[in-house]
């Protein structure tokens, strides 16, 4: 299916890659369907793009990248709401706030996004741990990780990938399978 986005132009997204938030995201409860876009840069920041609103995309990142000891503990009712027995079949992301001064970037560790990798059901869950910060300053930790980044540290083949690639017919074609990621773009917004 083709989805128009403000940030990335028109993307071709497989229906199986659509993530459904039955309750929406905090402050955006009316938006239910999203997909993950990897812009293909070296920041390791992904984007949670709405399928319903072209202008709505949230920068997200895996918290383990900049906070290796980050632990998500869900209540049984929270696991059940995502049809999960544990987090082994889930992806965990934190939403970033990126101000004009990028060194002030912060991550919301208190309310991570949990995605059931099998069903593509997702929720943003406010964790009970009072020590977790809503605005965790993580720029320096991320910068250190990027400097030490190796290709073995992250498996990008499982994400929607938008990269600077071969020119095609004006549509960005996105493929997300574990064996091979193919991207074609003719959209200046994606570069």
Coordinates of N, CA and C in Angstrom, one line a residue:
X1 N 0.8 -1.2 0.0 CA 0.0 0.0 0.0 C 0.9 1.2 0.0
X2 N 0.4 2.3 -0.7 CA 1.2 3.5 -0.8 C 0.7 4.5 0.3
X3 N 1.6 5.1 1.0 CA 1.3 6.0 2.1 C 2.1 7.3 1.9
X4 N 1.4 8.4 1.8 CA 2.1 9.7 1.7 C 2.5 10.2 3.0
X5 N 3.8 10.7 3.1 CA 4.3 11.3 4.4 C 4.9 12.6 4.1
X6 N 4.8 13.5 5.0 CA 5.5 14.8 4.9 C 7.0 14.7 4.9
X7 N 7.5 13.9 5.8 CA 9.0 13.8 6.0 C 9.7 12.9 5.0
X8 N 9.0 11.9 4.5 CA 9.7 10.9 3.7 C 9.2 10.8 2.2
X9 N 8.2 11.6 1.9 CA 7.5 11.4 0.6 C 6.6 10.3 0.6
X10 N 6.3 9.7 -0.6 CA 5.4 8.6 -0.7 C 6.2 7.3 -0.5
X11 N 5.6 6.4 0.4 CA 6.3 5.2 0.7 C 5.4 4.0 0.3
X12 N 5.9 3.0 -0.1 CA 5.2 1.7 -0.4 C 5.5 0.8 0.9
X13 N 4.4 0.5 1.6 CA 4.5 -0.3 2.8 C 3.7 -1.5 2.7
X14 N 4.3 -2.6 3.1 CA 3.6 -3.9 3.2 C 2.6 -3.9 4.3
X15 N 1.4 -4.4 4.1 CA 0.3 -4.3 5.2 C 0.8 -5.1 6.4
X16 N 1.6 -6.1 6.3 CA 2.1 -6.8 7.4 C 3.0 -6.0 8.3
X17 N 3.5 -4.9 7.9 CA 4.4 -4.0 8.6 C 3.7 -2.9 9.4
X18 N 2.3 -2.8 9.2 CA 1.5 -1.8 9.9 C 1.4 -2.3 11.4
X19 N 1.7 -1.3 12.3 CA 1.6 -1.5 13.7 C 0.3 -0.9 14.2
X20 N -0.5 -1.6 15.0 CA -1.8 -1.0 15.5 C -1.7 -0.7 17.0
X21 N -2.0 0.5 17.3 CA -2.1 1.0 18.7 C -3.6 1.1 19.0
X22 N -4.2 0.1 19.7 CA -5.6 0.2 19.9 C -6.0 1.4 20.7
X23 N -5.1 1.9 21.6 CA -5.4 3.1 22.4 C -4.7 4.3 21.9
X24 N -4.1 4.2 20.8 CA -3.3 5.4 20.2 C -2.1 5.6 21.1
X25 N -1.4 6.7 20.8 CA -0.2 7.1 21.7 C -0.7 8.2 22.6
X26 N 0.1 8.5 23.7 CA -0.3 9.5 24.6 C -0.3 10.8 23.9
X27 N -1.5 11.5 24.0 CA -1.7 12.8 23.4 C -2.2 12.7 21.9
X28 N -2.1 11.5 21.4 CA -2.5 11.2 20.0 C -3.4 10.0 19.9
X29 N -4.4 9.9 20.8 CA -5.2 8.7 20.9 C -6.0 8.4 19.6
X30 N -6.2 9.4 18.8 CA -7.0 9.2 17.6 C -6.2 8.6 16.5
X31 N -4.9 8.5 16.5 CA -4.1 7.9 15.5 C -3.8 6.5 16.0
X32 N -4.2 5.5 15.2 CA -4.1 4.1 15.6 C -3.1 3.3 14.8
X33 N -2.8 3.6 13.6 CA -1.9 2.8 12.7 C -0.7 3.5 12.4
X34 N 0.5 2.8 12.5 CA 1.8 3.4 12.3 C 2.7 2.3 11.6
X35 N 3.8 2.8 11.1 CA 4.9 1.9 10.7 C 6.2 2.5 11.0
X36 N 7.2 1.7 11.1 CA 8.6 2.2 11.4 C 9.4 2.4 10.2
X37 N 10.0 3.6 10.1 CA 10.8 4.0 9.0 C 12.3 4.2 9.5
X38 N 13.2 3.6 8.8 CA 14.6 3.8 9.1 C 15.2 4.7 8.0
X39 N 15.5 5.9 8.3 CA 16.0 6.8 7.2 C 17.3 6.5 6.7
X40 N 18.0 5.5 7.2 CA 19.3 5.0 6.7 C 20.4 5.9 7.0
X41 N 20.3 6.7 8.0 CA 21.5 7.5 8.4 C 22.2 6.9 9.6
X42 N 23.2 7.5 10.1 CA 24.1 6.9 11.1 C 23.6 7.2 12.6
X43 N 22.4 7.9 12.7 CA 22.0 8.3 14.0 C 21.4 7.2 14.9
X44 N 20.9 6.1 14.2 CA 20.2 5.0 14.8 C 18.8 5.4 15.3
X45 N 18.4 6.6 14.9 CA 17.0 7.1 15.2 C 16.1 6.6 14.1
X46 N 15.0 6.0 14.6 CA 14.0 5.5 13.6 C 12.8 6.5 13.7
X47 N 11.8 6.3 12.9 CA 10.6 7.2 12.9 C 9.4 6.3 12.9
X48 N 8.5 6.6 13.9 CA 7.2 5.9 14.0 C 6.2 6.8 13.2
X49 N 5.9 6.4 11.9 CA 5.1 7.2 11.0 C 3.7 6.8 11.0
X50 N 2.8 7.8 11.2 CA 1.3 7.5 11.1 C 0.9 7.2 9.7
X51 N 0.0 6.3 9.6 CA -0.6 6.0 8.2 C -1.7 6.9 8.0
X52 N -2.3 7.5 9.0 CA -3.5 8.3 8.9 C -3.2 9.8 8.7
X53 N -2.1 10.2 9.3 CA -1.7 11.7 9.2 C -0.3 11.8 8.7
X54 N -0.2 12.3 7.5 CA 1.1 12.4 6.8 C 2.2 13.2 7.6
X55 N 1.7 14.1 8.4 CA 2.6 15.0 9.1 C 3.0 14.5 10.4
X56 N 2.5 13.4 10.9 CA 2.8 12.9 12.2 C 3.8 11.7 12.2
X57 N 5.0 12.0 12.7 CA 6.0 11.0 12.8 C 6.8 11.3 14.0
X58 N 7.0 10.2 14.8 CA 7.7 10.4 16.1 C 9.1 9.8 16.0
X59 N 10.2 10.5 16.4 CA 11.5 9.9 16.5 C 11.5 8.9 17.6
X60 N 12.0 7.7 17.3 CA 12.1 6.7 18.4 C 13.4 6.0 18.3
X61 N 13.8 5.3 19.4 CA 15.1 4.6 19.4 C 15.0 3.4 20.4
X62 N 15.8 2.4 20.2 CA 15.8 1.3 21.1 C 16.6 1.8 22.3
X63 N 16.0 1.8 23.5 CA 16.7 2.3 24.7 C 18.0 1.6 25.1
X64 N 18.1 0.4 24.7 CA 19.3 -0.4 25.1 C 20.6 0.2 24.4
X65 N 20.4 0.9 23.3 CA 21.5 1.5 22.6 C 22.2 2.5 23.5
X66 N 21.5 3.4 24.2 CA 22.1 4.4 25.0 C 22.0 4.2 26.5
X67 N 21.2 3.2 26.9 CA 21.0 2.8 28.3 C 21.0 1.3 28.4
X68 N 22.2 0.6 28.4 CA 22.2 -0.8 28.3 C 21.5 -1.5 29.5
X69 N 21.4 -0.9 30.6 CA 20.7 -1.5 31.8 C 19.2 -1.2 31.9
X70 N 18.7 -0.6 30.9 CA 17.2 -0.3 30.9 C 16.4 -1.5 30.9
X71 N 15.5 -1.6 31.8 CA 14.6 -2.8 32.0 C 13.2 -2.4 32.0
X72 N 12.4 -3.1 31.2 CA 10.9 -2.9 31.2 C 10.3 -4.0 32.0
X73 N 9.5 -3.6 33.0 CA 8.8 -4.6 33.8 C 7.3 -4.3 33.6
X74 N 6.6 -5.2 32.9 CA 5.2 -5.0 32.7 C 4.4 -5.9 33.6
X75 N 3.2 -5.4 34.0 CA 2.3 -6.1 34.8 C 1.6 -7.2 34.0
X76 N 1.1 -8.3 34.5 CA 0.4 -9.3 33.7 C -0.7 -8.7 32.8
X77 N -1.5 -7.8 33.3 CA -2.5 -7.2 32.6 C -2.0 -6.4 31.3
X78 N -0.8 -5.8 31.5 CA -0.2 -5.1 30.4 C 0.3 -6.1 29.3
X79 N 0.9 -7.2 29.8 CA 1.4 -8.2 28.8 C 0.2 -8.8 28.1
X80 N -0.9 -9.1 28.8 CA -2.1 -9.6 28.2 C -2.7 -8.7 27.2
X81 N -2.7 -7.4 27.4 CA -3.2 -6.5 26.5 C -2.5 -6.5 25.2
X82 N -1.3 -7.0 25.1 CA -0.5 -7.1 23.9 C -0.4 -8.5 23.4
X83 N -1.1 -9.4 24.1 CA -1.1 -10.9 23.8 C 0.3 -11.4 23.9
X84 N 1.0 -11.0 24.9 CA 2.4 -11.5 25.2 C 2.5 -12.2 26.5
X85 N 3.3 -13.2 26.5 CA 3.6 -13.9 27.8 C 4.8 -13.3 28.5
X86 N 5.7 -12.8 27.7 CA 6.9 -12.1 28.2 C 7.4 -11.1 27.1
X87 N 8.5 -10.5 27.3 CA 9.0 -9.5 26.3 C 9.9 -10.1 25.3
X88 N 10.1 -11.4 25.3 CA 11.1 -12.0 24.3 C 10.6 -11.8 22.9
X89 N 9.3 -11.7 22.6 CA 8.8 -11.5 21.3 C 8.3 -10.1 21.1
X90 N 8.9 -9.2 21.7 CA 8.5 -7.8 21.6 C 9.7 -6.9 21.3
X91 N 9.4 -5.7 20.7 CA 10.3 -4.7 20.5 C 10.0 -3.5 21.4
X92 N 11.0 -2.9 22.0 CA 10.8 -1.8 22.9 C 11.5 -0.6 22.4
X93 N 10.8 0.5 22.3 CA 11.3 1.8 21.8 C 10.9 2.9 22.8
X94 N 11.8 3.9 22.8 CA 11.4 5.1 23.6 C 11.2 6.3 22.6
X95 N 10.3 7.2 22.9 CA 10.0 8.3 22.0 C 11.0 9.4 22.4
X96 N 11.6 10.0 21.4 CA 12.6 11.1 21.6 C 12.0 12.5 21.5
X97 N 12.5 13.4 22.2 CA 12.3 14.8 22.0 C 13.6 15.4 21.5
X98 N 13.5 16.0 20.3 CA 14.7 16.5 19.7 C 14.5 18.0 19.5
X99 N 15.0 18.9 20.4 CA 14.9 20.3 20.3 C 15.9 20.8 19.3
X100 N 15.8 22.1 19.0 CA 16.7 22.8 18.0 C 18.2 22.5 18.4
X101 N 18.5 22.6 19.7 CA 19.8 22.3 20.2 C 19.8 20.8 20.4
X102 N 20.3 20.1 19.5 CA 20.3 18.6 19.5 C 21.0 18.0 20.7
X103 N 21.9 18.7 21.3 CA 22.6 18.2 22.5 C 21.6 18.1 23.7
X104 N 20.5 18.7 23.6 CA 19.4 18.7 24.7 C 18.4 17.5 24.4
X105 N 18.7 16.7 23.5 CA 17.8 15.6 23.1 C 17.5 14.7 24.4
X106 N 16.3 14.3 24.5 CA 15.9 13.4 25.6 C 15.0 12.3 25.1
X107 N 15.0 11.2 26.0 CA 14.2 10.1 25.7 C 13.2 9.9 26.8
X108 N 12.0 9.4 26.5 CA 11.0 9.1 27.5 C 11.1 7.7 27.9
X109 N 11.9 7.5 29.0 CA 12.1 6.1 29.5 C 10.9 5.6 30.4
X110 N 10.1 6.6 30.8 CA 8.9 6.3 31.7 C 7.8 5.6 30.9
X111 N 7.6 6.0 29.6 CA 6.5 5.5 28.8 C 7.0 4.9 27.5
X112 N 7.6 3.7 27.5 CA 8.1 3.1 26.3 C 7.0 2.6 25.4
X113 N 7.3 2.4 24.1 CA 6.4 1.8 23.2 C 6.8 0.3 23.1
X114 N 5.8 -0.5 23.3 CA 6.0 -2.0 23.3 C 5.2 -2.5 22.1
X115 N 5.9 -3.3 21.2 CA 5.3 -3.8 20.0 C 5.4 -5.3 20.0
X116 N 4.3 -6.0 19.9 CA 4.3 -7.5 19.8 C 4.7 -7.8 18.3
X117 N 5.9 -8.4 18.2 CA 6.5 -8.6 16.9 C 5.7 -9.5 16.0
X118 N 4.9 -10.4 16.6 CA 4.1 -11.4 15.8 C 2.8 -10.8 15.3
X119 N 2.1 -10.1 16.2 CA 0.7 -9.6 15.9 C 0.7 -8.2 15.4
X120 N 1.8 -7.5 15.7 CA 2.0 -6.0 15.4 C 1.0 -5.2 16.2
X121 N 0.5 -5.7 17.3 CA -0.2 -4.9 18.3 C 0.8 -4.1 19.1
X122 N 0.5 -2.9 19.5 CA 1.4 -2.1 20.2 C 0.7 -1.2 21.2
X123 N 1.4 -0.8 22.3 CA 0.9 0.1 23.3 C 2.1 1.0 23.8
X124 N 1.8 2.2 24.1 CA 2.7 3.0 24.9 C 2.3 2.9 26.3
X125 N 3.1 2.3 27.1 CA 2.8 2.0 28.5 C 3.6 2.8 29.5
X126 N 2.9 3.5 30.4 CA 3.5 4.2 31.5 C 3.9 3.2 32.6
X127 N 5.2 3.1 32.8 CA 5.8 2.1 33.7 C 5.6 2.6 35.1
X128 N 5.5 1.7 36.1 CA 5.3 2.0 37.5 C 6.6 2.5 38.2
X129 N 7.7 2.2 37.6 CA 9.0 2.5 38.2 C 9.2 4.1 38.3
X130 N 9.2 4.6 39.6 CA 9.3 6.0 39.8 C 10.7 6.6 39.5
X131 N 11.7 5.7 39.3 CA 13.1 6.2 39.0 C 13.3 6.5 37.6
X132 N 12.3 6.1 36.7 CA 12.5 6.3 35.3 C 12.1 7.7 34.9
X133 N 12.9 8.4 34.0 CA 12.6 9.8 33.7 C 11.8 9.9 32.4
X134 N 11.0 10.9 32.3 CA 10.3 11.3 31.1 C 11.2 12.0 30.1
X135 N 12.1 12.7 30.6 CA 13.1 13.5 29.8 C 14.5 13.1 30.1
X136 N 14.9 11.9 29.8 CA 16.2 11.4 30.1 C 17.2 12.0 29.1
X137 N 18.2 12.8 29.5 CA 19.1 13.4 28.6 C 20.1 12.3 28.1
X138 N 20.1 12.0 26.8 CA 20.8 10.8 26.4 C 21.7 11.1 25.2
X139 N 21.9 12.4 24.8 CA 22.7 12.8 23.6 C 24.1 12.2 23.7
X140 N 24.8 12.4 24.8 CA 26.2 12.0 25.0 C 26.3 10.5 24.9
X141 N 25.4 9.8 25.6 CA 25.4 8.3 25.6 C 25.2 7.8 24.1
X142 N 24.3 8.4 23.4 CA 24.0 8.0 22.0 C 25.3 8.3 21.1
X143 N 25.9 9.5 21.4 CA 27.0 9.8 20.6 C 28.2 8.8 20.8
X144 N 28.4 8.4 22.1 CA 29.4 7.4 22.4 C 29.1 6.1 21.6
X145 N 27.9 5.7 21.7 CA 27.5 4.5 21.0 C 27.7 4.5 19.5
X146 N 27.4 5.6 18.9 CA 27.5 5.8 17.4 C 29.0 5.7 17.1
X147 N 29.9 6.3 17.9 CA 31.3 6.3 17.6 C 31.8 4.9 17.7
X148 N 31.3 4.1 18.6 CA 31.7 2.7 18.7 C 30.8 1.7 18.0
X149 N 29.9 2.2 17.2 CA 28.9 1.4 16.5 C 29.6 0.3 15.6
X150 N 29.1 -0.9 15.6 CA 29.5 -1.9 14.7 C 28.3 -2.5 14.0
X151 N 28.5 -3.1 12.8 CA 27.3 -3.6 12.1 C 26.6 -4.7 12.8
X152 N 27.3 -5.4 13.8 CA 26.7 -6.5 14.5 C 25.8 -6.0 15.7
X153 N 25.9 -4.7 16.0 CA 25.1 -4.2 17.1 C 23.6 -4.1 16.9
X154 N 23.2 -4.0 15.7 CA 21.8 -3.8 15.4 C 21.4 -4.5 14.1
X155 N 20.3 -5.1 14.1 CA 19.8 -5.8 12.9 C 18.8 -4.9 12.2
X156 N 19.2 -4.1 11.2 CA 18.4 -3.2 10.5 C 17.5 -3.9 9.5
X157 N 17.7 -5.2 9.2 CA 16.9 -5.9 8.2 C 15.5 -6.1 8.6
X158 N 15.1 -5.9 9.9 CA 13.8 -6.1 10.4 C 13.0 -4.8 10.4
X159 N 13.6 -3.7 9.9 CA 12.9 -2.4 10.0 C 12.6 -1.9 8.6
X160 N 11.7 -1.0 8.5 CA 11.4 -0.3 7.2 C 12.6 0.6 6.9
X161 N 13.2 0.4 5.8 CA 14.4 1.2 5.5 C 14.2 2.1 4.3
X162 N 14.5 3.4 4.6 CA 14.4 4.4 3.5 C 15.9 4.9 3.4
X163 N 16.5 4.6 2.3 CA 17.9 5.0 2.1 C 18.1 5.7 0.8
X164 N 19.2 6.4 0.6 CA 19.5 7.0 -0.6 C 19.9 5.9 -1.6
X165 N 19.1 5.6 -2.6 CA 19.3 4.5 -3.4 C 19.0 4.8 -4.9
X166 N 18.7 3.7 -5.7 CA 18.5 3.9 -7.1 C 17.2 4.7 -7.4
X167 N 17.3 5.5 -8.4 CA 16.1 6.3 -8.8 C 15.1 5.4 -9.6
X168 N 13.8 5.6 -9.2 CA 12.8 4.8 -9.8 C 11.7 5.7 -10.4
X169 N 10.4 5.4 -10.1 CA 9.3 6.1 -10.8 C 8.7 7.1 -9.9
X170 N 9.4 7.7 -8.9 CA 8.8 8.7 -8.1 C 8.2 8.2 -6.8
X171 N 8.2 6.9 -6.6 CA 7.7 6.3 -5.4 C 8.8 5.6 -4.6
X172 N 8.8 5.7 -3.3 CA 9.8 5.0 -2.6 C 9.2 3.6 -2.3
X173 N 10.0 2.6 -2.7 CA 9.5 1.2 -2.5 C 10.2 0.7 -1.3
X174 N 9.5 0.2 -0.3 CA 10.1 -0.3 0.9 C 9.8 -1.8 1.1
X175 N 10.8 -2.5 1.4 CA 10.6 -4.0 1.6 C 11.3 -4.3 2.9
X176 N 10.6 -5.0 3.8 CA 11.2 -5.4 5.0 C 11.0 -6.9 5.2
X177 N 12.0 -7.6 4.8 CA 12.1 -9.0 5.2 C 13.4 -9.3 5.8
X178 N 13.5 -10.4 6.5 CA 14.8 -10.6 7.3 C 15.9 -11.0 6.4
X179 N 15.7 -11.5 5.2 CA 16.8 -11.9 4.4 C 17.3 -10.8 3.5
X180 N 16.5 -9.9 3.1 CA 16.9 -8.9 2.1 C 16.1 -7.6 2.2
X181 N 16.8 -6.5 2.3 CA 16.1 -5.2 2.3 C 16.3 -4.5 1.0
X182 N 15.3 -4.1 0.3 CA 15.4 -3.4 -1.0 C 14.8 -2.1 -0.8
X183 N 15.4 -1.0 -1.3 CA 14.8 0.3 -1.3 C 15.1 1.0 -2.6
X184 N 14.1 1.6 -3.1 CA 14.3 2.5 -4.3 C 13.6 3.8 -4.0
X185 N 14.2 4.9 -4.4 CA 13.6 6.2 -4.1 C 13.8 7.2 -5.2
X186 N 12.9 8.0 -5.4 CA 13.0 9.2 -6.3 C 12.4 10.4 -5.6
X187 N 12.5 10.4 -4.3 CA 11.8 11.4 -3.5 C 12.9 12.3 -2.9
X188 N 13.0 13.6 -3.2 CA 14.0 14.4 -2.5 C 13.8 14.5 -1.0
X189 N 12.6 14.3 -0.5 CA 12.3 14.3 0.9 C 13.1 13.2 1.7
X190 N 13.3 12.1 1.0 CA 13.9 10.9 1.6 C 15.4 11.0 1.7
X191 N 16.0 12.0 1.0 CA 17.4 12.1 1.0 C 17.9 13.0 2.0

